[in-house]
Short mmCIF file of C-alpha atoms and ligand atoms in Angstrom, two decimals:
data_model
loop_
_atom_site.label_atom_id
_atom_site.label_comp_id
_atom_site.label_asym_id
_atom_site.label_seq_id
_atom_site.Cartn_x
_atom_site.Cartn_y
_atom_site.Cartn_z
CA MET A 1238 -152.74 -39.38 64.19
CA SER A 1239 -153.73 -41.53 61.23
CA GLY A 1240 -151.89 -41.88 57.90
CA ARG A 1241 -149.48 -44.36 56.33
CA PHE A 1242 -147.11 -46.10 58.75
CA VAL A 1243 -144.44 -48.21 57.12
CA ILE A 1244 -142.18 -50.49 59.18
CA ILE A 1245 -139.04 -51.98 57.66
CA GLY A 1246 -137.97 -55.16 59.46
CA ALA A 1247 -140.44 -57.86 60.54
CA GLY A 1248 -138.68 -59.02 63.71
CA PRO A 1249 -139.93 -58.62 67.30
CA ALA A 1250 -139.43 -54.83 67.26
CA GLY A 1251 -141.30 -54.38 63.96
CA MET A 1252 -144.14 -56.67 65.04
CA ARG A 1253 -144.55 -55.00 68.43
CA ALA A 1254 -144.51 -51.52 66.88
CA ALA A 1255 -147.24 -52.55 64.43
CA GLU A 1256 -149.32 -54.00 67.26
CA VAL A 1257 -149.07 -50.82 69.35
CA LEU A 1258 -149.73 -48.55 66.36
CA ARG A 1259 -152.97 -50.43 65.79
CA GLN A 1260 -153.95 -50.35 69.49
CA LYS A 1261 -153.49 -46.60 69.58
CA SER A 1262 -154.68 -45.64 66.11
CA PRO A 1263 -157.69 -47.53 64.71
CA GLU A 1264 -157.42 -45.51 61.48
CA ALA A 1265 -153.72 -45.99 60.73
CA ASP A 1266 -152.68 -47.74 57.52
CA ILE A 1267 -149.92 -50.10 58.73
CA LEU A 1268 -147.50 -51.95 56.46
CA LEU A 1269 -144.84 -54.32 57.87
CA ILE A 1270 -142.07 -55.18 55.42
CA GLY A 1271 -139.64 -58.05 56.08
CA ASP A 1272 -137.01 -59.65 53.89
CA GLU A 1273 -137.33 -63.10 55.49
CA PRO A 1274 -140.13 -65.31 54.17
CA HIS A 1275 -141.51 -66.05 57.67
CA LEU A 1276 -144.02 -64.35 59.93
CA PRO A 1277 -142.19 -62.39 62.66
CA TYR A 1278 -140.58 -65.01 64.92
CA ASP A 1279 -138.61 -65.47 68.10
CA ARG A 1280 -134.84 -65.83 67.72
CA PRO A 1281 -133.86 -66.85 71.31
CA PRO A 1282 -135.01 -70.50 70.91
CA LEU A 1283 -132.89 -70.87 67.73
CA SER A 1284 -129.70 -71.59 69.68
CA LYS A 1285 -131.54 -73.54 72.38
CA ALA A 1286 -134.72 -75.68 72.11
CA PHE A 1287 -135.02 -75.32 68.34
CA ILE A 1288 -131.76 -77.23 67.90
CA THR A 1289 -132.01 -79.72 70.75
CA ASP A 1290 -135.72 -80.48 70.94
CA ALA A 1291 -136.38 -80.26 67.21
CA LEU A 1292 -138.90 -77.50 67.92
CA ASP A 1293 -141.31 -77.00 65.04
CA ALA A 1294 -140.46 -73.79 63.13
CA ALA A 1295 -144.14 -72.79 63.15
CA ARG A 1296 -144.01 -72.59 66.95
CA LEU A 1297 -141.50 -69.76 66.76
CA ALA A 1298 -144.00 -67.30 65.26
CA LEU A 1299 -144.61 -64.39 67.64
CA LYS A 1300 -148.26 -64.15 66.50
CA PRO A 1301 -150.38 -66.37 64.27
CA GLU A 1302 -151.11 -65.21 60.73
CA SER A 1303 -154.72 -64.45 61.74
CA PHE A 1304 -153.48 -61.76 64.14
CA TYR A 1305 -152.20 -59.59 61.28
CA ALA A 1306 -155.46 -59.91 59.36
CA GLU A 1307 -157.57 -59.16 62.43
CA GLN A 1308 -155.41 -56.16 63.32
CA ARG A 1309 -155.39 -54.95 59.71
CA ILE A 1310 -151.60 -55.01 59.62
CA ARG A 1311 -150.54 -55.54 56.02
CA LEU A 1312 -147.55 -57.85 55.67
CA LYS A 1313 -145.05 -57.80 52.86
CA LEU A 1314 -142.74 -60.75 53.52
CA GLY A 1315 -139.79 -61.86 51.44
CA ALA A 1316 -139.51 -58.20 50.42
CA ARG A 1317 -136.29 -56.29 50.88
CA ALA A 1318 -136.24 -52.50 51.29
CA GLU A 1319 -133.41 -51.16 49.14
CA ALA A 1320 -133.54 -47.41 49.65
CA ILE A 1321 -135.39 -44.58 51.35
CA ASP A 1322 -136.25 -41.42 49.44
CA ARG A 1323 -136.70 -38.93 52.26
CA ALA A 1324 -137.73 -36.04 50.04
CA GLY A 1325 -140.39 -38.08 48.24
CA LYS A 1326 -141.25 -40.05 51.43
CA THR A 1327 -141.08 -43.41 49.70
CA VAL A 1328 -139.32 -46.70 50.26
CA LEU A 1329 -137.90 -48.55 47.26
CA LEU A 1330 -138.27 -52.33 47.39
CA ALA A 1331 -136.15 -54.90 45.58
CA GLY A 1332 -137.97 -55.46 42.30
CA GLY A 1333 -138.73 -51.77 41.86
CA GLU A 1334 -141.97 -51.22 43.79
CA ARG A 1335 -142.19 -47.92 45.68
CA VAL A 1336 -144.16 -47.60 48.91
CA GLY A 1337 -145.19 -44.20 50.25
CA TYR A 1338 -145.15 -43.33 53.96
CA ASP A 1339 -146.12 -40.56 56.31
CA ARG A 1340 -144.12 -42.06 59.17
CA LEU A 1341 -141.41 -44.68 58.74
CA LEU A 1342 -139.94 -47.04 61.35
CA LEU A 1343 -136.59 -48.76 60.82
CA ALA A 1344 -136.47 -52.04 62.77
CA THR A 1345 -133.87 -53.81 60.67
CA GLY A 1346 -132.06 -55.59 63.53
CA CYS A 1347 -128.57 -57.06 63.14
CA SER A 1348 -126.65 -59.52 61.01
CA GLY A 1349 -124.07 -61.95 62.34
CA ARG A 1350 -120.50 -60.70 62.02
CA THR A 1351 -118.50 -62.88 59.65
CA LEU A 1352 -114.91 -64.08 59.77
CA PRO A 1353 -112.37 -62.34 57.53
CA ALA A 1354 -112.06 -63.89 54.08
CA THR A 1355 -108.27 -63.98 54.56
CA LEU A 1356 -108.77 -67.13 56.70
CA GLY A 1357 -109.62 -69.01 53.53
CA THR A 1358 -112.73 -70.52 52.03
CA ALA A 1359 -111.82 -74.20 52.19
CA VAL A 1360 -114.24 -74.80 55.08
CA PRO A 1361 -117.87 -73.74 55.13
CA VAL A 1362 -118.51 -71.81 58.36
CA HIS A 1363 -122.00 -71.68 59.85
CA TYR A 1364 -123.42 -68.56 61.52
CA LEU A 1365 -126.63 -68.30 63.52
CA ARG A 1366 -128.95 -65.36 63.17
CA SER A 1367 -131.98 -66.56 61.24
CA LEU A 1368 -134.33 -69.51 61.19
CA ALA A 1369 -132.72 -70.63 57.93
CA ASP A 1370 -129.28 -70.60 59.63
CA ALA A 1371 -130.67 -72.62 62.56
CA GLU A 1372 -132.21 -75.21 60.25
CA ARG A 1373 -128.84 -75.70 58.55
CA ILE A 1374 -127.00 -76.07 61.87
CA ARG A 1375 -129.64 -78.42 63.24
CA ALA A 1376 -129.37 -80.66 60.20
CA ALA A 1377 -125.56 -80.67 60.39
CA LEU A 1378 -125.58 -81.51 64.11
CA ARG A 1379 -127.83 -84.50 63.58
CA SER A 1380 -124.78 -86.58 62.75
CA GLY A 1381 -122.96 -85.58 65.95
CA GLY A 1382 -119.20 -85.55 65.27
CA GLU A 1383 -116.78 -82.84 66.26
CA VAL A 1384 -117.74 -79.18 66.40
CA VAL A 1385 -115.44 -76.19 66.63
CA MET A 1386 -117.28 -73.17 67.96
CA ILE A 1387 -115.50 -69.91 67.21
CA GLY A 1388 -116.56 -67.38 69.84
CA GLY A 1389 -117.39 -67.80 73.53
CA GLY A 1390 -120.15 -65.21 73.88
CA PHE A 1391 -123.79 -65.89 74.77
CA ILE A 1392 -124.79 -67.37 71.43
CA GLY A 1393 -121.61 -69.39 70.93
CA LEU A 1394 -121.99 -70.94 74.37
CA GLU A 1395 -125.68 -71.69 73.85
CA ILE A 1396 -124.82 -73.49 70.62
CA ALA A 1397 -121.99 -75.33 72.41
CA ALA A 1398 -124.44 -76.51 75.10
CA SER A 1399 -126.98 -77.58 72.47
CA ALA A 1400 -124.31 -79.46 70.50
CA ARG A 1401 -123.17 -81.28 73.65
CA LYS A 1402 -126.77 -82.23 74.42
CA LEU A 1403 -126.91 -83.80 70.97
CA GLY A 1404 -123.73 -85.76 71.65
CA ALA A 1405 -121.23 -83.79 69.58
CA ALA A 1406 -117.70 -83.19 70.86
CA VAL A 1407 -117.22 -79.42 71.22
CA THR A 1408 -114.20 -77.14 71.35
CA VAL A 1409 -114.75 -73.40 71.86
CA LEU A 1410 -112.11 -70.97 70.60
CA GLU A 1411 -112.33 -67.60 72.33
CA MET A 1412 -110.07 -64.68 71.46
CA ALA A 1413 -110.43 -63.08 74.93
CA PRO A 1414 -108.91 -64.58 78.08
CA ARG A 1415 -112.39 -65.46 79.40
CA LEU A 1416 -115.98 -66.18 78.31
CA MET A 1417 -118.69 -63.54 77.62
CA SER A 1418 -116.05 -60.98 78.55
CA ARG A 1419 -117.89 -57.95 77.15
CA ALA A 1420 -121.06 -58.61 79.13
CA VAL A 1421 -120.24 -60.17 82.50
CA PRO A 1422 -117.55 -59.95 85.21
CA ALA A 1423 -114.87 -62.63 85.61
CA LEU A 1424 -116.69 -64.45 88.40
CA ILE A 1425 -119.57 -65.27 86.04
CA SER A 1426 -117.17 -66.18 83.20
CA ASP A 1427 -115.38 -68.62 85.49
CA PHE A 1428 -118.64 -70.17 86.67
CA VAL A 1429 -119.82 -70.69 83.09
CA ARG A 1430 -116.46 -72.11 82.00
CA ALA A 1431 -116.60 -74.68 84.82
CA LEU A 1432 -120.19 -75.52 83.86
CA HIS A 1433 -119.16 -76.24 80.25
CA GLU A 1434 -116.06 -78.14 81.30
CA ARG A 1435 -118.24 -80.37 83.49
CA HIS A 1436 -120.23 -81.09 80.33
CA GLY A 1437 -117.08 -81.99 78.44
CA VAL A 1438 -116.48 -78.82 76.39
CA ALA A 1439 -112.82 -78.00 75.66
CA PHE A 1440 -111.60 -74.39 75.40
CA GLU A 1441 -108.78 -72.43 73.90
CA PHE A 1442 -108.56 -68.87 75.25
CA ASP A 1443 -106.62 -65.97 73.77
CA ALA A 1444 -107.13 -67.90 70.55
CA ARG A 1445 -105.86 -66.31 67.33
CA LEU A 1446 -107.43 -67.88 64.25
CA LYS A 1447 -104.87 -68.52 61.55
CA ALA A 1448 -106.64 -70.46 58.81
CA LEU A 1449 -109.62 -72.55 57.80
CA ALA A 1450 -108.21 -75.40 55.80
CA ARG A 1451 -108.63 -79.10 54.97
CA GLY A 1452 -106.55 -81.84 56.57
CA ALA A 1453 -104.82 -84.57 54.52
CA ASP A 1454 -107.98 -86.70 55.01
CA GLY A 1455 -110.14 -83.91 53.59
CA ARG A 1456 -111.76 -83.06 56.93
CA PRO A 1457 -112.19 -79.38 57.87
CA LEU A 1458 -109.34 -78.05 59.96
CA VAL A 1459 -109.70 -74.92 62.09
CA GLU A 1460 -106.24 -73.63 62.82
CA SER A 1461 -105.39 -71.26 65.64
CA ALA A 1462 -101.91 -69.89 66.24
CA ARG A 1463 -101.35 -72.74 68.73
CA HIS A 1464 -103.36 -75.75 67.52
CA ALA A 1465 -105.09 -77.30 64.54
CA TYR A 1466 -108.55 -78.72 65.24
CA PRO A 1467 -109.94 -81.29 62.82
CA CYS A 1468 -113.73 -81.12 62.92
CA ASP A 1469 -116.95 -81.96 61.11
CA LEU A 1470 -118.61 -78.62 61.66
CA ALA A 1471 -117.23 -75.09 62.18
CA ILE A 1472 -119.63 -72.51 63.62
CA ALA A 1473 -118.82 -68.88 64.38
CA GLY A 1474 -120.66 -66.71 66.90
CA ILE A 1475 -118.48 -63.63 66.92
CA GLY A 1476 -121.02 -60.87 67.49
CA ALA A 1477 -123.48 -59.01 65.34
CA GLU A 1478 -123.48 -55.80 63.29
CA PRO A 1479 -126.50 -53.50 63.17
CA ASN A 1480 -128.20 -53.33 59.75
CA THR A 1481 -127.68 -49.62 59.23
CA ALA A 1482 -127.01 -49.45 55.48
CA LEU A 1483 -130.47 -48.11 54.58
CA ALA A 1484 -130.30 -45.40 57.24
CA GLN A 1485 -126.76 -44.45 56.32
CA ALA A 1486 -127.53 -44.19 52.61
CA ALA A 1487 -130.52 -41.99 53.50
CA GLY A 1488 -128.20 -39.58 55.35
CA LEU A 1489 -129.39 -40.41 58.88
CA ALA A 1490 -126.88 -40.39 61.74
CA VAL A 1491 -125.30 -43.80 62.30
CA GLU A 1492 -122.66 -44.80 64.83
CA ASP A 1493 -122.62 -48.55 65.48
CA GLY A 1494 -126.42 -48.34 65.24
CA ILE A 1495 -128.95 -45.81 64.03
CA CYS A 1496 -128.67 -42.86 66.43
CA VAL A 1497 -132.01 -42.10 68.07
CA ASP A 1498 -133.21 -40.41 71.24
CA ALA A 1499 -135.29 -42.02 73.99
CA TRP A 1500 -138.38 -41.76 71.74
CA GLY A 1501 -136.70 -43.52 68.82
CA ARG A 1502 -136.49 -40.29 66.80
CA THR A 1503 -133.82 -39.92 64.14
CA GLY A 1504 -132.82 -36.53 62.76
CA ASP A 1505 -135.74 -36.77 60.31
CA PRO A 1506 -139.05 -35.98 62.08
CA ASP A 1507 -140.86 -38.65 60.04
CA ILE A 1508 -138.33 -41.47 60.51
CA PHE A 1509 -137.98 -43.48 63.72
CA ALA A 1510 -135.98 -46.58 64.64
CA ALA A 1511 -136.36 -49.34 67.24
CA GLY A 1512 -134.77 -52.60 68.38
CA ASP A 1513 -131.28 -54.08 68.00
CA VAL A 1514 -130.41 -51.65 65.21
CA THR A 1515 -130.63 -48.55 67.42
CA ARG A 1516 -128.06 -46.70 69.46
CA HIS A 1517 -130.57 -45.01 71.73
CA ASP A 1518 -130.34 -42.47 74.54
CA SER A 1519 -130.88 -44.16 77.88
CA PRO A 1520 -132.25 -41.67 80.42
CA ILE A 1521 -131.38 -44.15 83.20
CA LEU A 1522 -127.76 -44.68 82.19
CA GLY A 1523 -127.28 -41.10 81.01
CA ARG A 1524 -125.73 -42.07 77.68
CA ALA A 1525 -126.49 -43.72 74.38
CA ILE A 1526 -126.38 -47.52 74.27
CA ARG A 1527 -126.94 -50.26 71.72
CA ILE A 1528 -128.26 -53.48 73.21
CA GLU A 1529 -129.13 -56.79 71.58
CA SER A 1530 -131.96 -57.99 73.78
CA TRP A 1531 -135.34 -59.51 73.10
CA GLN A 1532 -136.96 -57.49 75.88
CA VAL A 1533 -135.42 -54.20 74.80
CA ALA A 1534 -136.57 -54.86 71.22
CA LEU A 1535 -140.17 -55.37 72.34
CA ASN A 1536 -140.45 -52.69 75.02
CA GLN A 1537 -138.53 -49.97 73.20
CA ALA A 1538 -140.57 -50.61 70.04
CA ALA A 1539 -143.81 -50.15 71.98
CA ILE A 1540 -142.66 -46.76 73.25
CA VAL A 1541 -141.37 -45.71 69.82
CA ALA A 1542 -144.65 -46.67 68.13
CA ALA A 1543 -146.53 -44.49 70.62
CA ALA A 1544 -144.04 -41.67 69.97
CA MET A 1545 -144.73 -41.97 66.22
CA LEU A 1546 -148.30 -41.06 67.12
CA GLY A 1547 -147.16 -38.12 69.27
CA ALA A 1548 -146.93 -39.67 72.77
CA ALA A 1549 -144.48 -38.05 75.18
CA GLU A 1550 -143.25 -40.99 77.26
CA PRO A 1551 -139.55 -41.87 76.71
CA TYR A 1552 -138.07 -45.37 76.74
CA ALA A 1553 -136.38 -45.51 80.15
CA GLU A 1554 -135.68 -49.02 81.34
CA LEU A 1555 -132.57 -50.82 82.51
CA PRO A 1556 -131.67 -53.36 79.82
CA TRP A 1557 -132.33 -56.98 80.71
CA LEU A 1558 -131.41 -60.19 78.93
CA TRP A 1559 -131.03 -63.86 79.65
CA THR A 1560 -129.18 -66.91 78.43
CA ASP A 1561 -129.90 -70.62 78.96
CA GLN A 1562 -127.01 -73.10 78.79
CA TYR A 1563 -127.75 -76.73 79.80
CA ASP A 1564 -129.99 -76.34 82.84
CA CYS A 1565 -128.38 -73.06 83.84
CA ASN A 1566 -130.35 -69.81 83.51
CA ILE A 1567 -128.46 -66.53 83.69
CA GLN A 1568 -130.18 -63.15 83.67
CA ALA A 1569 -128.44 -59.79 83.45
CA LEU A 1570 -129.92 -56.44 84.41
CA GLY A 1571 -128.18 -53.17 83.50
CA LEU A 1572 -124.61 -52.95 82.28
CA PHE A 1573 -121.97 -54.44 84.56
CA GLU A 1574 -119.38 -51.72 84.02
CA ALA A 1575 -115.87 -51.85 85.53
CA ARG A 1576 -116.66 -48.81 87.74
CA LEU A 1577 -119.22 -50.87 89.71
CA GLU A 1578 -118.32 -52.69 92.91
CA PRO A 1579 -119.29 -56.38 92.66
CA LEU A 1580 -121.15 -57.85 95.64
CA LEU A 1581 -121.88 -61.55 95.83
CA ARG A 1582 -125.18 -62.78 97.22
CA GLY A 1583 -125.14 -66.54 97.75
CA ASP A 1584 -122.51 -69.17 97.03
CA PRO A 1585 -121.46 -70.02 93.45
CA ALA A 1586 -120.44 -73.49 94.68
CA ALA A 1587 -124.12 -74.10 95.52
CA GLY A 1588 -124.99 -73.40 91.89
CA ALA A 1589 -127.46 -70.56 92.52
CA PHE A 1590 -126.40 -67.01 93.36
CA SER A 1591 -126.60 -63.36 92.34
CA LEU A 1592 -123.86 -60.86 91.64
CA LEU A 1593 -124.81 -57.23 92.25
CA GLY A 1594 -123.02 -54.19 90.84
CA LEU A 1595 -123.10 -51.25 93.23
CA ASP A 1596 -122.34 -47.67 92.25
CA ALA A 1597 -120.23 -45.29 94.35
CA GLU A 1598 -123.30 -44.44 96.48
CA GLY A 1599 -124.00 -48.11 97.25
CA ARG A 1600 -127.02 -48.30 94.91
CA ILE A 1601 -127.70 -51.32 92.70
CA ALA A 1602 -126.83 -50.34 89.13
CA ALA A 1603 -126.54 -53.83 87.63
CA ALA A 1604 -127.25 -57.39 88.67
CA ILE A 1605 -126.70 -60.89 87.35
CA THR A 1606 -128.65 -63.86 88.65
CA VAL A 1607 -127.44 -67.41 88.09
CA ASN A 1608 -130.18 -70.02 88.55
CA ASN A 1609 -131.74 -67.41 90.79
CA GLY A 1610 -134.25 -65.73 88.50
CA ARG A 1611 -136.73 -65.28 91.32
CA ASP A 1612 -134.46 -62.51 92.68
CA MET A 1613 -134.59 -60.59 89.42
CA GLY A 1614 -137.99 -58.89 89.84
CA VAL A 1615 -137.05 -57.41 93.23
CA LEU A 1616 -133.54 -56.53 92.07
CA ARG A 1617 -135.09 -54.56 89.24
CA ARG A 1618 -137.33 -52.70 91.68
CA LEU A 1619 -134.39 -52.06 94.02
CA ALA A 1620 -132.37 -50.67 91.10
CA THR A 1621 -135.28 -48.46 90.06
CA ALA A 1622 -135.77 -47.22 93.65
CA ARG A 1623 -132.12 -46.03 93.57
CA ALA A 1624 -131.82 -46.39 97.33
CA ALA A 1625 -128.45 -46.89 99.03
CA LEU A 1626 -128.55 -50.27 100.74
CA ALA A 1627 -126.50 -51.90 103.50
CA LYS A 1628 -123.97 -54.20 101.85
CA ASP A 1629 -124.05 -56.86 104.55
CA ALA A 1630 -127.84 -57.16 104.25
CA LEU A 1631 -127.64 -57.39 100.45
CA ALA A 1632 -124.92 -60.02 100.61
CA ASP A 1633 -126.89 -62.23 103.01
CA PRO A 1634 -129.14 -64.64 101.09
CA GLN A 1635 -131.13 -65.23 104.30
CA ARG A 1636 -132.31 -61.59 104.19
CA LYS A 1637 -135.25 -61.28 101.82
CA LEU A 1638 -134.71 -58.72 99.08
CA SER A 1639 -138.40 -57.79 99.29
CA ASP A 1640 -137.89 -56.76 102.93
CA LEU A 1641 -134.93 -54.60 101.89
CA LEU A 1642 -137.13 -53.02 99.24
CA LYS A 1643 -139.89 -52.29 101.75
CA ALA A 1644 -137.35 -50.76 104.14
CA ALA A 1645 -135.84 -48.68 101.31
CA ARG A 1646 -139.25 -47.38 100.29
CA SER A 1647 -140.35 -46.50 103.81
CA GLY A 1648 -136.96 -44.98 104.69
C1 FAD B 784 -129.62 -67.25 68.06
C2 FAD B 784 -130.07 -66.08 68.88
C3 FAD B 784 -130.37 -66.28 70.24
C4 FAD B 784 -130.79 -65.21 71.01
N1 FAD B 784 -131.06 -65.41 72.34
C5 FAD B 784 -131.44 -64.38 73.12
C6 FAD B 784 -131.72 -64.57 74.50
O1 FAD B 784 -131.61 -65.68 75.04
N2 FAD B 784 -132.10 -63.50 75.25
C7 FAD B 784 -132.24 -62.24 74.69
O2 FAD B 784 -132.59 -61.28 75.40
N3 FAD B 784 -131.98 -62.02 73.37
C8 FAD B 784 -131.59 -63.07 72.59
N4 FAD B 784 -131.31 -62.85 71.25
C9 FAD B 784 -131.44 -61.48 70.72
C10 FAD B 784 -132.84 -61.19 70.24
O3 FAD B 784 -133.31 -62.21 69.40
C11 FAD B 784 -132.82 -59.86 69.47
O4 FAD B 784 -132.49 -58.87 70.44
C12 FAD B 784 -134.13 -59.53 68.79
O5 FAD B 784 -134.42 -60.46 67.80
C13 FAD B 784 -134.06 -58.14 68.17
O6 FAD B 784 -135.23 -57.86 67.49
P1 FAD B 784 -135.27 -56.79 66.29
O7 FAD B 784 -136.68 -56.81 65.80
O8 FAD B 784 -134.67 -55.51 66.72
O9 FAD B 784 -134.29 -57.38 65.17
P2 FAD B 784 -134.30 -58.75 64.38
O10 FAD B 784 -134.86 -59.85 65.21
O11 FAD B 784 -132.91 -58.91 63.85
O12 FAD B 784 -135.30 -58.50 63.17
C14 FAD B 784 -135.00 -57.61 62.12
C15 FAD B 784 -135.62 -58.12 60.84
O13 FAD B 784 -135.48 -57.12 59.83
C16 FAD B 784 -135.11 -57.74 58.62
N5 FAD B 784 -134.48 -56.76 57.72
C17 FAD B 784 -133.24 -56.22 57.83
N6 FAD B 784 -133.00 -55.37 56.80
C18 FAD B 784 -134.12 -55.37 56.04
C19 FAD B 784 -134.49 -54.69 54.83
N7 FAD B 784 -133.66 -53.82 54.23
N8 FAD B 784 -135.71 -54.93 54.30
C20 FAD B 784 -136.57 -55.80 54.91
N9 FAD B 784 -136.27 -56.46 56.05
C21 FAD B 784 -135.05 -56.25 56.63
C22 FAD B 784 -134.18 -58.85 59.10
O14 FAD B 784 -133.98 -59.86 58.12
C23 FAD B 784 -134.95 -59.37 60.30
O15 FAD B 784 -135.92 -60.31 59.93
C24 FAD B 784 -130.90 -63.91 70.43
C25 FAD B 784 -130.59 -63.72 69.09
C26 FAD B 784 -130.17 -64.78 68.32
C27 FAD B 784 -129.83 -64.56 66.87
#
């Protein structure tokens, strides 16, 4: 299929979709629209090496500018899509320009959730979603000082680790009783808490924010119900909201994400969606999920782009994501739901281990590796093979997972 393909959102999902559209359709007219002024770039380093190693912003670009010219992908950067006219098949841009499409992809990603205004405006609070946000935080951290990090999820903890590396004193306020509580079981939370405490991070759990104020000396003061924390810098990493306003205003189904099937199809046959903004059907998990993951954004977008051209293959992959804090690498495969039985492989005290989540039939449905990324490839294949495995063999780090996989495949 040829025709006009318009993509709104120039993040990893939008870029990857454009790339695959070109690979599969030499004739397609492809336009990638993004409201940020930059070429599509990688967000994961923003909370990590970008802050600590003063990584050059240009090195974050997913592809060089020449790629878009060579692939005949037209870029419209610094351009915000304001509305979709489904009947007229046009997109309205800020400034009044209208762009026609035959097939439209929404890859608008997420925005950082913000604290309620009722906390007060006396203290500027930093958030981290974009390169511009990261540049501001990096500049503020240059002078060290005291940082209060509101939120103990992946991004909050990565920023905490980066701030410690730069010599700042860090206190993390977490409203839940443990870290990363939505994504990982308690054993991993406890391991990560101990890791940060060894690096000198202080925590308040079950924290209820009361106010953002100024102390008598004029310094910012972050007040919880129990304590007041004077600081130089307040940063909040309290989750992200999918950018669904365009889709919603256009009458597409939205429910904490744009609702799409495993091909990225919305209810409109000419409008698709991909990446962090989607709540998509997962054939593997048997339900709709919304995941904020670099890999999902890239791989789902590739499948959706092919589907826009009529391909039949669905996006069917267990979600995978990673986080780096200090020298600790954690990778998570699947969703570690409460119904799963946790099985430990290796010794957390040794600093490298895996935690497997087994379903009622003894099959691996989720896995988390801690400084043990080399297990992840085989764990993914074991999960895909859906074979019931002997628990004692799985729990024994001396038994090679690849041997268990071979046995599962031949049995
Ligand atoms: C600090 C940080 C660290 C991260 N670390 C990790 C990690 O370690 N591991 C991991 O797996 N994932 C990580 N992630 C998540 C990962 O970056 C995202 O999953 C990924 O960026 C999603 O890609 P996307 O293209 O769907 O959305 P986005 O990257 O959000 O891109 C969407 C783009 O669309 C633009 N846009 C929105 N609305 C409009 C509009 N109306 N008009 C024009 N443009 C619009 C947005 O400004 C944005 O540029 C991290 C994210 C952040 C913020």
